[in-house]
Tab-separated table of N, CA and C in Angstrom:
chain	number	residue	atom	x	y	z
A	14	GLN	N	7.681	16.638	-11.221
A	14	GLN	CA	6.263	15.740	-11.652
A	14	GLN	C	6.411	15.093	-10.843
A	15	VAL	N	5.147	14.045	-11.137
A	15	VAL	CA	4.812	13.347	-9.692
A	15	VAL	C	5.973	12.061	-9.317
A	16	GLN	N	5.824	11.773	-8.168
A	16	GLN	CA	6.654	10.754	-7.529
A	16	GLN	C	6.224	10.006	-6.481
A	17	LEU	N	5.711	8.911	-5.837
A	17	LEU	CA	5.827	8.297	-5.320
A	17	LEU	C	6.465	6.775	-4.787
A	18	VAL	N	7.622	7.229	-4.131
A	18	VAL	CA	8.992	6.474	-3.617
A	18	VAL	C	8.723	5.616	-2.546
A	19	VAL	N	8.675	4.396	-2.752
A	19	VAL	CA	8.068	3.145	-1.921
A	19	VAL	C	9.581	3.072	-1.554
A	20	SER	N	9.310	2.224	0.128
A	20	SER	CA	10.275	1.779	1.335
A	20	SER	C	10.075	0.858	2.011
A	21	GLY	N	11.295	0.313	2.359
A	21	GLY	CA	10.498	-0.317	3.479
A	21	GLY	C	10.336	-2.096	3.818
A	22	GLY	N	10.950	-2.644	1.908
A	22	GLY	CA	10.363	-3.403	1.912
A	22	GLY	C	12.028	-4.156	2.190
A	23	GLY	N	11.533	-6.088	2.259
A	23	GLY	CA	12.834	-7.008	2.520
A	23	GLY	C	12.025	-8.065	3.119
A	24	LEU	N	13.123	-9.028	3.188
A	24	LEU	CA	13.100	-10.656	3.833
A	24	LEU	C	12.540	-10.254	5.568
A	25	VAL	N	11.916	-10.650	5.742
A	25	VAL	CA	11.521	-11.430	7.575
A	25	VAL	C	10.620	-12.869	7.495
A	26	GLN	N	11.391	-12.827	8.647
A	26	GLN	CA	10.420	-14.715	9.076
A	26	GLN	C	9.029	-14.029	10.065
A	27	PRO	N	7.990	-15.387	9.533
A	27	PRO	CA	7.326	-15.646	9.964
A	27	PRO	C	6.352	-15.297	10.974
A	28	GLY	N	5.677	-14.238	11.616
A	28	GLY	CA	5.769	-13.531	12.674
A	28	GLY	C	6.431	-11.923	12.763
A	29	GLY	N	7.399	-11.666	11.814
A	29	GLY	CA	7.825	-10.845	11.829
A	29	GLY	C	7.286	-9.368	11.466
A	30	SER	N	7.433	-8.216	12.085
A	30	SER	CA	7.058	-6.976	11.003
A	30	SER	C	8.051	-5.866	10.572
A	31	LEU	N	6.855	-5.012	9.962
A	31	LEU	CA	7.406	-4.453	8.585
A	31	LEU	C	6.959	-3.698	8.516
A	32	ARG	N	7.827	-1.944	7.939
A	32	ARG	CA	6.662	-1.260	7.938
A	32	ARG	C	6.963	-0.353	6.892
A	33	LEU	N	6.065	-0.786	5.687
A	33	LEU	CA	6.337	0.688	4.062
A	33	LEU	C	5.728	1.479	4.053
A	34	SER	N	7.239	2.518	3.735
A	34	SER	CA	6.644	3.901	3.318
A	34	SER	C	6.257	4.183	1.815
A	35	CYS	N	5.057	5.575	1.971
A	35	CYS	CA	5.598	5.895	0.185
A	35	CYS	C	5.366	7.473	0.491
A	36	ALA	N	6.522	8.023	-0.718
A	36	ALA	CA	6.427	9.584	-0.144
A	36	ALA	C	5.895	10.010	-1.299
A	37	ALA	N	4.996	10.904	-1.123
A	37	ALA	CA	4.751	11.362	-2.609
A	37	ALA	C	5.047	13.317	-2.804
A	38	SER	N	5.062	13.309	-4.268
A	38	SER	CA	5.009	14.632	-3.827
A	38	SER	C	4.549	15.025	-5.819
A	39	GLY	N	4.477	16.105	-6.126
A	39	GLY	CA	3.630	16.383	-7.265
A	39	GLY	C	2.566	16.851	-7.255
A	40	PHE	N	1.761	16.193	-6.601
A	40	PHE	CA	0.468	16.499	-6.276
A	40	PHE	C	-0.147	16.390	-5.302
A	41	THR	N	-1.177	16.728	-4.694
A	41	THR	CA	-1.536	17.509	-3.657
A	41	THR	C	-2.230	16.581	-2.803
A	42	PHE	N	-1.012	15.820	-2.230
A	42	PHE	CA	-1.533	14.763	-0.962
A	42	PHE	C	-3.024	15.083	-0.541
A	43	SER	N	-2.786	16.079	0.531
A	43	SER	CA	-3.429	15.876	1.595
A	43	SER	C	-5.467	15.608	0.574
A	44	SER	N	-5.917	15.640	-0.511
A	44	SER	CA	-6.506	15.162	-0.974
A	44	SER	C	-6.976	14.114	-1.971
A	45	ALA	N	-5.813	13.017	-2.068
A	45	ALA	CA	-5.809	11.698	-2.284
A	45	ALA	C	-6.213	11.275	-1.588
A	46	THR	N	-6.922	9.677	-1.958
A	46	THR	CA	-6.746	8.561	-1.437
A	46	THR	C	-5.967	7.674	-1.697
A	47	MET	N	-5.160	7.240	-0.807
A	47	MET	CA	-3.540	6.340	-0.832
A	47	MET	C	-4.112	4.587	-0.717
A	48	THR	N	-3.533	4.051	-1.397
A	48	THR	CA	-4.127	2.518	-2.048
A	48	THR	C	-2.774	2.034	-1.526
A	49	TRP	N	-2.973	1.135	-1.002
A	49	TRP	CA	-1.598	-0.278	-0.800
A	49	TRP	C	-2.264	-1.277	-1.752
A	50	VAL	N	-1.403	-1.290	-2.275
A	50	VAL	CA	-1.994	-2.643	-3.905
A	50	VAL	C	-0.802	-3.970	-3.696
A	51	ARG	N	-1.215	-5.151	-3.949
A	51	ARG	CA	0.564	-5.623	-3.136
A	51	ARG	C	0.192	-6.888	-4.945
A	52	GLU	N	1.147	-7.329	-5.302
A	52	GLU	CA	1.334	-8.670	-6.531
A	52	GLU	C	2.085	-9.309	-6.281
A	53	PHE	N	0.922	-10.545	-5.755
A	53	PHE	CA	2.006	-11.643	-5.905
A	53	PHE	C	2.397	-12.420	-6.566
A	54	PRO	N	3.527	-13.632	-6.391
A	54	PRO	CA	4.787	-13.719	-8.343
A	54	PRO	C	3.583	-14.555	-8.487
A	55	SER	N	2.041	-15.200	-8.980
A	55	SER	CA	1.204	-15.176	-9.347
A	55	SER	C	1.083	-13.950	-10.381
A	56	LYS	N	1.454	-12.918	-10.797
A	56	LYS	CA	0.794	-11.555	-10.593
A	56	LYS	C	-0.260	-11.270	-10.728
A	57	THR	N	-1.244	-11.938	-9.707
A	57	THR	CA	-2.535	-11.190	-8.938
A	57	THR	C	-2.406	-10.226	-8.015
A	58	LEU	N	-2.961	-9.256	-8.467
A	58	LEU	CA	-2.479	-7.873	-7.909
A	58	LEU	C	-4.202	-8.378	-6.634
A	59	GLU	N	-3.774	-7.556	-5.401
A	59	GLU	CA	-4.474	-7.713	-4.897
A	59	GLU	C	-4.747	-6.017	-3.150
A	60	TRP	N	-6.021	-5.871	-3.892
A	60	TRP	CA	-5.736	-4.510	-3.150
A	60	TRP	C	-6.303	-4.641	-1.832
A	61	ILE	N	-4.812	-3.915	-0.795
A	61	ILE	CA	-4.917	-4.748	0.500
A	61	ILE	C	-5.527	-3.885	1.755
A	62	SER	N	-5.278	-2.123	1.328
A	62	SER	CA	-5.662	-1.492	2.515
A	62	SER	C	-5.584	0.431	1.299
A	63	GLY	N	-6.567	1.150	2.472
A	63	GLY	CA	-6.928	2.681	1.998
A	63	GLY	C	-7.361	3.692	2.975
A	64	ILE	N	-6.645	4.097	2.378
A	64	ILE	CA	-6.966	5.620	3.234
A	64	ILE	C	-7.579	7.174	2.790
A	65	ASN	N	-8.550	7.390	2.457
A	65	ASN	CA	-9.306	8.440	2.578
A	65	ASN	C	-8.442	9.872	3.042
A	66	SER	N	-8.849	10.969	1.823
A	66	SER	CA	-8.146	12.432	2.165
A	66	SER	C	-8.786	12.408	4.030
A	67	SER	N	-9.891	12.096	4.480
A	67	SER	CA	-10.500	12.412	5.553
A	67	SER	C	-9.793	11.177	6.865
A	68	GLY	N	-9.585	10.306	6.235
A	68	GLY	CA	-8.537	8.998	7.140
A	68	GLY	C	-8.983	8.271	7.824
A	69	GLY	N	-10.724	8.181	6.515
A	69	GLY	CA	-10.976	6.907	7.114
A	69	GLY	C	-10.254	5.159	6.075
A	70	THR	N	-10.645	4.518	6.740
A	70	THR	CA	-9.381	3.243	5.840
A	70	THR	C	-10.465	2.062	5.720
A	71	THR	N	-9.777	1.201	5.233
A	71	THR	CA	-10.440	-0.058	5.149
A	71	THR	C	-9.351	-0.690	4.557
A	72	TYR	N	-9.862	-1.961	4.928
A	72	TYR	CA	-8.417	-3.285	4.359
A	72	TYR	C	-9.263	-4.453	3.969
A	73	ALA	N	-8.324	-5.077	3.322
A	73	ALA	CA	-8.699	-6.346	2.738
A	73	ALA	C	-8.850	-7.732	3.751
A	74	ASP	N	-9.850	-8.372	4.047
A	74	ASP	CA	-9.944	-9.953	5.049
A	74	ASP	C	-9.041	-10.408	5.730
A	75	PRO	N	-7.936	-10.519	4.414
A	75	PRO	CA	-6.614	-11.210	4.161
A	75	PRO	C	-5.780	-10.318	5.018
A	76	VAL	N	-5.940	-9.281	5.511
A	76	VAL	CA	-4.745	-8.269	6.328
A	76	VAL	C	-5.462	-7.946	7.543
A	77	LYS	N	-6.520	-7.654	7.190
A	77	LYS	CA	-7.440	-6.882	9.063
A	77	LYS	C	-7.122	-8.102	10.105
A	78	GLY	N	-6.416	-6.645	11.193
A	78	GLY	CA	-5.755	-7.440	12.743
A	78	GLY	C	-4.554	-6.985	11.982
A	79	ARG	N	-4.074	-7.276	11.709
A	79	ARG	CA	-2.435	-7.352	11.195
A	79	ARG	C	-2.104	-6.378	10.680
A	80	PHE	N	-2.468	-5.634	10.133
A	80	PHE	CA	-1.902	-4.247	8.994
A	80	PHE	C	-2.177	-3.001	9.417
A	81	THR	N	-1.064	-2.042	9.826
A	81	THR	CA	-2.469	-0.548	9.735
A	81	THR	C	-2.294	0.216	8.896
A	82	ILE	N	-2.486	1.184	7.717
A	82	ILE	CA	-2.345	1.994	7.204
A	82	ILE	C	-2.503	3.380	7.793
A	83	SER	N	-1.831	4.050	7.203
A	83	SER	CA	-1.522	5.968	8.262
A	83	SER	C	-1.327	6.603	7.541
A	84	ARG	N	-1.520	7.957	7.327
A	84	ARG	CA	-0.780	8.749	6.743
A	84	ARG	C	0.050	10.119	7.611
A	85	ASP	N	0.671	10.382	7.114
A	85	ASP	CA	0.952	11.992	7.689
A	85	ASP	C	1.494	13.156	6.833
A	86	ASN	N	0.256	13.909	6.354
A	86	ASN	CA	0.116	14.963	4.911
A	86	ASN	C	1.315	16.096	5.665
A	87	ALA	N	2.340	16.138	6.379
A	87	ALA	CA	2.614	16.696	6.722
A	87	ALA	C	3.845	16.580	5.884
A	88	LYS	N	3.963	15.090	5.622
A	88	LYS	CA	5.165	14.702	5.141
A	88	LYS	C	5.050	14.399	3.818
A	89	ASN	N	3.750	14.203	3.344
A	89	ASN	CA	3.650	13.685	1.906
A	89	ASN	C	3.445	12.305	2.505
A	90	THR	N	3.652	11.218	3.211
A	90	THR	CA	3.478	9.535	3.605
A	90	THR	C	2.411	9.335	3.734
A	91	VAL	N	2.373	7.906	3.318
A	91	VAL	CA	1.512	7.452	4.101
A	91	VAL	C	2.106	5.828	3.573
A	92	TYR	N	1.946	5.342	5.471
A	92	TYR	CA	2.250	4.198	5.831
A	92	TYR	C	1.336	2.495	5.912
A	93	LEU	N	2.232	1.351	6.043
A	93	LEU	CA	1.939	0.512	5.619
A	93	LEU	C	2.607	-0.444	7.066
A	94	GLN	N	1.963	-0.358	8.153
A	94	GLN	CA	2.838	-1.293	9.229
A	94	GLN	C	1.822	-2.592	9.488
A	95	MET	N	3.255	-3.584	9.140
A	95	MET	CA	2.414	-5.377	9.131
A	95	MET	C	2.779	-5.479	10.042
A	96	ASN	N	1.883	-6.451	10.806
A	96	ASN	CA	2.918	-7.575	11.713
A	96	ASN	C	1.993	-8.900	11.585
A	97	SER	N	2.562	-9.089	12.523
A	97	SER	CA	2.056	-11.312	12.141
A	97	SER	C	2.678	-11.338	10.785
A	98	LEU	N	2.722	-11.367	10.411
A	98	LEU	CA	3.847	-11.424	8.285
A	98	LEU	C	3.416	-13.267	8.319
A	99	LYS	N	2.359	-13.087	6.826
A	99	LYS	CA	2.935	-14.757	7.039
A	99	LYS	C	3.453	-15.143	5.308
A	100	PRO	N	3.818	-15.879	4.994
A	100	PRO	CA	4.452	-15.938	3.663
A	100	PRO	C	3.488	-15.991	3.019
A	101	GLU	N	2.155	-16.049	2.675
A	101	GLU	CA	1.176	-15.291	1.781
A	101	GLU	C	1.654	-14.525	1.564
A	102	ASP	N	2.093	-13.610	3.000
A	102	ASP	CA	2.119	-12.037	2.098
A	102	ASP	C	3.128	-11.700	1.215
A	103	THR	N	3.906	-13.105	0.850
A	103	THR	CA	5.606	-12.586	0.280
A	103	THR	C	4.170	-11.868	-1.116
A	104	ALA	N	4.939	-10.870	-1.477
A	104	ALA	CA	4.465	-9.961	-3.068
A	104	ALA	C	5.280	-8.870	-2.730
A	105	ILE	N	5.460	-8.344	-4.189
A	105	ILE	CA	5.566	-7.024	-4.424
A	105	ILE	C	4.047	-6.156	-4.206
A	106	TYR	N	5.180	-4.856	-3.034
A	106	TYR	CA	3.878	-4.215	-2.724
A	106	TYR	C	4.184	-2.622	-3.588
A	107	TYR	N	2.764	-2.421	-3.954
A	107	TYR	CA	3.043	-1.110	-4.323
A	107	TYR	C	1.988	0.305	-3.627
A	108	CYS	N	1.988	1.246	-3.757
A	108	CYS	CA	0.884	2.541	-3.304
A	108	CYS	C	0.765	3.228	-4.609
A	109	ALA	N	-0.588	3.408	-4.771
A	109	ALA	CA	-1.186	3.416	-5.563
A	109	ALA	C	-2.568	5.303	-5.115
A	110	ALA	N	-2.219	6.133	-5.513
A	110	ALA	CA	-2.813	7.492	-5.274
A	110	ALA	C	-4.395	7.738	-6.843
A	111	ARG	N	-5.203	8.632	-6.065
A	111	ARG	CA	-5.902	8.926	-6.641
A	111	ARG	C	-6.973	10.108	-5.765
A	112	TYR	N	-7.823	11.060	-7.204
A	112	TYR	CA	-8.253	11.526	-6.007
A	112	TYR	C	-10.142	11.249	-5.966
A	113	GLY	N	-10.454	11.092	-5.213
A	113	GLY	CA	-11.794	10.444	-5.221
A	113	GLY	C	-11.598	9.129	-3.951
A	114	PRO	N	-12.699	8.315	-4.353
A	114	PRO	CA	-13.140	7.492	-2.943
A	114	PRO	C	-12.167	6.133	-2.979
A	115	TYR	N	-12.144	5.405	-2.403
A	115	TYR	CA	-11.357	4.317	-2.553
A	115	TYR	C	-11.705	3.375	-3.702
A	116	SER	N	-11.341	2.985	-4.584
A	116	SER	CA	-11.405	2.059	-5.597
A	116	SER	C	-10.432	0.999	-5.449
A	117	ASN	N	-11.006	-0.483	-6.449
A	117	ASN	CA	-10.222	-1.424	-6.425
A	117	ASN	C	-10.008	-1.729	-7.638
A	118	ARG	N	-10.369	-0.689	-8.688
A	118	ARG	CA	-9.912	-0.583	-10.388
A	118	ARG	C	-8.969	0.383	-10.370
A	119	ARG	N	-7.307	-0.813	-10.985
A	119	ARG	CA	-6.698	-0.512	-11.353
A	119	ARG	C	-6.234	0.990	-12.356
A	120	ASP	N	-7.517	1.170	-13.153
A	120	ASP	CA	-7.218	2.215	-13.957
A	120	ASP	C	-7.813	3.245	-13.362
A	121	GLU	N	-8.327	2.942	-12.047
A	121	GLU	CA	-8.990	4.913	-11.730
A	121	GLU	C	-7.670	5.013	-10.489
A	122	TYR	N	-6.405	4.647	-10.449
A	122	TYR	CA	-5.529	5.191	-9.692
A	122	TYR	C	-4.788	6.311	-11.130
A	123	GLU	N	-4.307	7.168	-10.460
A	123	GLU	CA	-3.424	8.119	-11.471
A	123	GLU	C	-2.302	8.608	-11.503
A	124	TYR	N	-1.877	6.924	-10.390
A	124	TYR	CA	-0.335	7.545	-9.381
A	124	TYR	C	0.110	6.348	-9.076
A	125	TRP	N	1.787	5.802	-9.489
A	125	TRP	CA	1.197	4.457	-8.864
A	125	TRP	C	2.942	4.330	-8.299
A	126	GLY	N	3.110	4.115	-7.045
A	126	GLY	CA	4.759	4.127	-7.500
A	126	GLY	C	5.278	3.125	-7.534
A	127	GLN	N	6.460	2.681	-7.317
A	127	GLN	CA	7.573	1.390	-8.130
A	127	GLN	C	7.788	0.035	-7.572
A	128	GLY	N	7.073	0.508	-6.494
A	128	GLY	CA	6.996	-1.113	-5.833
A	128	GLY	C	8.155	-1.052	-4.935
A	129	THR	N	7.778	-2.398	-3.483
A	129	THR	CA	9.524	-2.730	-3.251
A	129	THR	C	8.232	-4.591	-2.211
A	130	GLN	N	9.765	-5.242	-2.961
A	130	GLN	CA	9.171	-6.807	-2.537
A	130	GLN	C	9.723	-6.996	-1.104
A	131	VAL	N	8.640	-7.423	-0.469
A	131	VAL	CA	8.518	-8.114	0.822
A	131	VAL	C	8.746	-9.691	1.109
A	132	THR	N	9.212	-10.562	1.518
A	132	THR	CA	9.325	-11.785	1.477
A	132	THR	C	9.235	-12.258	3.124
A	133	VAL	N	8.143	-13.242	3.194
A	133	VAL	CA	8.521	-13.365	4.306
A	133	VAL	C	8.502	-14.824	4.094
A	134	SER	N	9.815	-15.191	4.765
A	134	SER	CA	10.341	-16.710	4.869
A	134	SER	C	11.562	-17.118	6.160
A	135	SER	N	11.901	-17.985	6.551
A	135	SER	CA	12.203	-18.690	7.560
A	135	SER	C	13.518	-18.951	7.323
């Protein structure tokens, strides 16, 4: 069956870094667009970054220049390197997968990971 296993969250001080990983199985990872989405304590969702099957990337304005998405098709894993973290980055981070171009519509993603908590606080 399809699995997206997210790891790497935790507590970090402002200005610190974390790397999230999303290990995929059960579908053709190399053909999928992989996206990171976060859910704030208010329950608002924000699409923050995506990478398509060709390696093209997109970032939301709040994370541009601080976050980097990458993928390793040999390991069926997508990463999110997060630098210069701010308290407003505190959220649950999810990865999602779809066949097709990047989208910021929840109903267009076939597969979702379980989420990992990222807390940025001193």
